[in-house]
CSV table of C-alpha atoms in Angstrom, one decimal:
chain,number,residue,atom,x,y,z
A,258,MET,CA,0.0,0.0,0.0
A,259,ALA,CA,2.7,2.4,0.9
A,260,PHE,CA,4.7,2.1,-2.3
A,261,GLN,CA,2.0,3.2,-4.7
A,262,GLN,CA,0.8,5.9,-2.3
A,263,LEU,CA,4.2,7.4,-1.6
A,264,SER,CA,6.5,6.8,-4.6
A,265,GLY,CA,4.4,8.9,-6.9
A,266,ILE,CA,3.4,11.4,-4.2
A,267,ASN,CA,6.9,12.1,-3.1
A,268,ALA,CA,8.3,12.5,-6.6
A,269,VAL,CA,5.4,14.7,-7.7
A,270,MET,CA,5.6,17.0,-4.6
A,271,PHE,CA,9.4,17.3,-4.8
A,272,TYR,CA,9.3,18.4,-8.4
A,273,ALA,CA,5.9,20.0,-8.7
A,274,GLU,CA,7.2,23.6,-9.1
A,275,THR,CA,9.7,22.5,-11.8
A,276,ILE,CA,7.0,20.8,-13.7
A,277,PHE,CA,4.7,23.9,-13.5
A,278,GLU,CA,7.7,26.1,-14.6
A,279,GLU,CA,8.2,24.0,-17.7
A,280,ALA,CA,4.6,24.3,-18.5
A,281,LYS,CA,5.2,28.1,-18.4
A,282,PHE,CA,2.9,28.8,-15.4
A,283,LYS,CA,3.6,32.4,-14.2
A,284,GLU,CA,3.3,31.4,-10.6
A,285,SER,CA,4.9,28.0,-10.4
A,286,SER,CA,5.0,28.3,-6.6
A,287,LEU,CA,1.3,27.7,-6.7
A,288,ALA,CA,2.0,24.1,-7.7
A,289,SER,CA,1.8,22.8,-4.1
A,290,VAL,CA,-1.3,24.8,-3.5
A,291,ILE,CA,-3.0,23.4,-6.6
A,292,VAL,CA,-2.0,19.9,-5.6
A,293,GLY,CA,-3.3,20.4,-2.1
A,294,ILE,CA,-6.7,21.7,-3.4
A,295,ILE,CA,-7.1,18.7,-5.7
A,296,GLN,CA,-6.4,16.3,-2.9
A,297,VAL,CA,-8.8,18.0,-0.4
A,298,LEU,CA,-11.6,18.1,-3.1
A,299,PHE,CA,-11.3,14.5,-4.1
A,300,THR,CA,-10.9,13.3,-0.5
A,301,ALA,CA,-14.1,15.1,0.3
A,302,MET,CA,-15.8,13.6,-2.7
A,303,ALA,CA,-14.7,10.1,-1.6
A,304,ALA,CA,-16.1,10.7,1.8
A,305,LEU,CA,-19.5,11.7,0.3
A,306,ILE,CA,-19.9,8.8,-2.1
A,307,MET,CA,-18.0,6.1,-0.2
A,308,ASP,CA,-21.1,4.6,1.4
A,309,LYS,CA,-23.0,4.6,-1.9
A,310,ALA,CA,-20.3,3.5,-4.3
A,311,GLY,CA,-18.6,1.0,-2.0
A,312,ARG,CA,-15.0,0.6,-0.9
A,313,ARG,CA,-13.9,-1.9,-3.5
A,314,LEU,CA,-15.2,0.1,-6.4
A,315,LEU,CA,-13.4,3.3,-5.2
A,316,LEU,CA,-10.2,1.4,-4.5
A,317,THR,CA,-10.3,-0.2,-8.0
A,318,LEU,CA,-11.0,3.1,-9.7
A,319,SER,CA,-8.3,4.8,-7.7
A,320,GLY,CA,-5.8,2.1,-8.6
A,321,VAL,CA,-6.7,2.3,-12.3
A,322,ILE,CA,-6.3,6.1,-12.3
A,323,MET,CA,-2.9,5.8,-10.7
A,324,VAL,CA,-1.8,3.2,-13.2
A,325,PHE,CA,-2.5,5.6,-16.1
A,326,SER,CA,-1.1,8.6,-14.4
A,327,THR,CA,2.2,7.0,-13.3
A,328,SER,CA,2.5,5.4,-16.7
A,329,ALA,CA,2.0,8.8,-18.3
A,330,PHE,CA,4.5,10.4,-16.0
A,331,GLY,CA,7.0,7.7,-16.9
A,332,ALA,CA,6.3,8.5,-20.6
A,333,TYR,CA,7.0,12.2,-19.9
A,334,PHE,CA,10.4,11.4,-18.4
A,335,LYS,CA,11.2,8.9,-21.2
A,336,LEU,CA,10.4,11.5,-23.9
A,337,THR,CA,12.3,14.3,-22.3
A,338,GLN,CA,15.2,12.6,-20.5
A,339,GLY,CA,15.3,9.1,-21.9
A,340,GLY,CA,17.9,9.6,-24.6
A,341,PRO,CA,20.7,7.0,-24.8
A,342,SER,CA,23.4,9.6,-24.4
A,343,ASN,CA,22.1,10.9,-21.1
A,344,SER,CA,23.8,10.1,-17.9
A,345,SER,CA,22.1,7.6,-15.6
A,346,HIS,CA,21.9,10.3,-13.0
A,347,VAL,CA,19.2,12.9,-13.9
A,348,ASP,CA,18.9,16.1,-11.9
A,349,LEU,CA,15.1,16.7,-12.0
A,350,SER,CA,15.5,20.1,-10.5
A,351,THR,CA,17.1,21.3,-13.7
A,352,PRO,CA,14.7,22.4,-16.5
A,353,ILE,CA,14.9,20.4,-19.7
A,354,SER,CA,16.2,23.5,-21.6
A,355,MET,CA,16.8,27.2,-20.8
A,356,GLU,CA,14.4,28.2,-23.5
A,357,PRO,CA,11.7,25.5,-23.8
A,358,THR,CA,10.3,24.8,-27.2
A,359,SER,CA,6.6,24.5,-27.8
A,360,ALA,CA,7.1,20.7,-27.9
A,361,SER,CA,8.8,20.7,-24.5
A,362,VAL,CA,6.0,22.9,-23.1
A,363,GLY,CA,3.4,20.4,-24.5
A,364,LEU,CA,5.2,17.6,-22.7
A,365,ALA,CA,5.3,19.6,-19.5
A,366,TRP,CA,1.5,19.8,-19.8
A,367,LEU,CA,1.5,16.0,-19.9
A,368,ALA,CA,3.4,16.0,-16.6
A,369,VAL,CA,1.0,18.6,-15.1
A,370,GLY,CA,-2.0,16.5,-16.2
A,371,SER,CA,-0.4,13.3,-14.9
A,372,MET,CA,0.4,14.9,-11.6
A,373,CYS,CA,-3.1,16.2,-11.1
A,374,LEU,CA,-4.7,12.9,-12.2
A,375,PHE,CA,-2.5,10.9,-9.8
A,376,ILE,CA,-3.4,13.2,-6.8
A,377,ALA,CA,-7.1,13.0,-7.7
A,378,GLY,CA,-7.0,9.2,-8.1
A,379,PHE,CA,-5.0,8.7,-4.8
A,380,ALA,CA,-7.3,11.0,-2.9
A,381,VAL,CA,-10.5,9.3,-4.0
A,382,GLY,CA,-9.4,5.8,-3.0
A,383,TRP,CA,-6.1,4.6,-1.8
A,384,GLY,CA,-5.6,7.7,0.4
A,385,PRO,CA,-8.5,7.5,2.8
A,386,ILE,CA,-10.1,4.0,2.3
A,387,PRO,CA,-7.4,1.7,3.7
A,388,TRP,CA,-7.6,3.5,7.0
A,389,LEU,CA,-11.3,3.0,7.1
A,390,LEU,CA,-11.1,-0.7,6.1
A,391,MET,CA,-8.7,-1.3,9.0
A,392,SER,CA,-11.5,-0.3,11.4
A,393,GLU,CA,-14.0,-2.5,9.7
A,394,ILE,CA,-12.4,-5.8,8.9
A,395,PHE,CA,-10.4,-6.7,12.0
A,396,PRO,CA,-12.2,-8.7,14.7
A,397,LEU,CA,-12.5,-7.0,18.1
A,398,HIS,CA,-10.0,-9.4,19.9
A,399,VAL,CA,-7.2,-8.5,17.5
A,400,LYS,CA,-8.2,-5.0,16.3
A,401,GLY,CA,-5.8,-3.1,18.5
A,402,LEU,CA,-2.8,-5.2,17.7
A,403,ALA,CA,-3.6,-5.7,14.0
A,404,THR,CA,-4.2,-2.0,13.5
A,405,GLY,CA,-0.9,-1.2,15.3
A,406,VAL,CA,1.0,-3.6,13.0
A,407,CYS,CA,-0.6,-2.1,9.9
A,408,VAL,CA,0.2,1.5,10.9
A,409,LEU,CA,3.7,0.6,11.9
A,410,THR,CA,4.3,-1.2,8.6
A,411,ASN,CA,2.8,1.6,6.6
A,412,TRP,CA,4.9,4.3,8.1
A,413,PHE,CA,8.1,2.1,8.0
A,414,MET,CA,7.5,1.6,4.2
A,415,ALA,CA,6.7,5.3,3.9
A,416,PHE,CA,10.1,6.1,5.4
A,417,LEU,CA,11.8,3.5,3.2
A,418,VAL,CA,10.3,4.8,0.0
A,419,THR,CA,11.0,8.4,0.9
A,420,LYS,CA,14.6,7.6,1.7
A,421,GLU,CA,15.3,5.4,-1.3
A,422,PHE,CA,13.2,6.8,-4.1
A,423,SER,CA,15.9,9.0,-5.4
A,424,SER,CA,18.3,6.0,-5.5
A,425,VAL,CA,15.6,4.0,-7.4
A,426,MET,CA,15.4,6.9,-10.0
A,427,GLU,CA,19.2,6.8,-10.4
A,428,VAL,CA,19.2,3.1,-11.0
A,429,LEU,CA,16.1,2.7,-13.1
A,430,ARG,CA,16.1,6.3,-14.5
A,431,PRO,CA,13.1,8.5,-13.6
A,432,TYR,CA,10.8,6.9,-16.2
A,433,GLY,CA,11.7,3.4,-14.9
A,434,ALA,CA,10.9,4.4,-11.4
A,435,PHE,CA,7.5,5.7,-12.4
A,436,TRP,CA,6.8,2.6,-14.5
A,437,LEU,CA,7.7,0.5,-11.4
A,438,ALA,CA,5.2,2.6,-9.4
A,439,SER,CA,2.7,1.9,-12.1
A,440,ALA,CA,3.4,-1.9,-11.8
A,441,PHE,CA,2.7,-1.6,-8.1
A,442,CYS,CA,-0.6,0.2,-8.8
A,443,ILE,CA,-1.6,-2.7,-11.1
A,444,PHE,CA,-0.9,-5.0,-8.3
A,445,SER,CA,-3.1,-2.9,-6.0
A,446,VAL,CA,-6.0,-3.2,-8.5
A,447,LEU,CA,-5.6,-7.0,-8.7
A,448,PHE,CA,-5.3,-7.3,-4.9
A,449,THR,CA,-8.4,-5.3,-4.5
A,450,LEU,CA,-10.4,-7.4,-6.9
A,451,SER,CA,-9.2,-10.7,-5.5
A,452,CYS,CA,-8.8,-10.2,-1.8
A,453,VAL,CA,-10.6,-7.1,-0.5
A,454,PRO,CA,-14.2,-7.7,0.6
A,455,GLU,CA,-16.9,-5.1,0.2
A,456,THR,CA,-17.7,-3.8,3.7
A,457,LYS,CA,-20.4,-1.3,2.7
A,458,GLY,CA,-23.5,-1.8,4.8
A,459,LYS,CA,-22.1,-5.0,6.5
A,460,THR,CA,-21.8,-5.8,10.2
A,461,LEU,CA,-18.5,-7.0,11.7
A,462,GLU,CA,-20.1,-10.4,12.1
A,463,GLN,CA,-20.9,-10.6,8.4
A,464,ILE,CA,-17.3,-9.5,7.5
A,465,THR,CA,-15.8,-12.1,9.8
A,466,ALA,CA,-18.0,-14.7,8.3
A,467,HIS,CA,-16.7,-13.7,4.8
A,468,PHE,CA,-13.1,-14.3,5.9
A,469,GLU,CA,-14.1,-17.6,7.6
A,470,GLY,CA,-15.8,-18.8,4.4
A,471,ARG,CA,-19.2,-19.0,6.0
């Protein structure tokens, strides 16, 4: 769960202003504000429709959106920095060129769109719903311990991804790192469809019976 949440989020937030600068926004410092607004709006939307649409549907939709957005982000980096003559180390804080051409500006818009789409997709599903599911699926006699283990694991993976993502980008190149994130997002969709029960409108006893095969 942590990888698909944080790999894209970290990279997007670290380089949001550069992406907006390449898209020729006059106020690139507004990038973080725009990202924050998108996240708040779509998280609120998820809260409003969660009990009607269901947890599994929103998780699946969220995962599919993140697959497409991280794939597009990888394509952006492949098209702009994927040449064979480039060094394996890419400084993403440096603009592609001092005087961007219309083509590079168009590609920058691809990055802006991918960034906004990822944030929206994350906020509508994989951002809030796993925390809700933890309170719904664990039986009472193990809920405290199980929730603690999940939270500890999540934040440990968050730390690991945050610490090592730049190293992953050096080894796999930026486009490879985002395509790896896309692969994890695909896994999240498959995991949701095959393993996550729909808890909408169900009691804890009904959810427990589901896991016990009754």
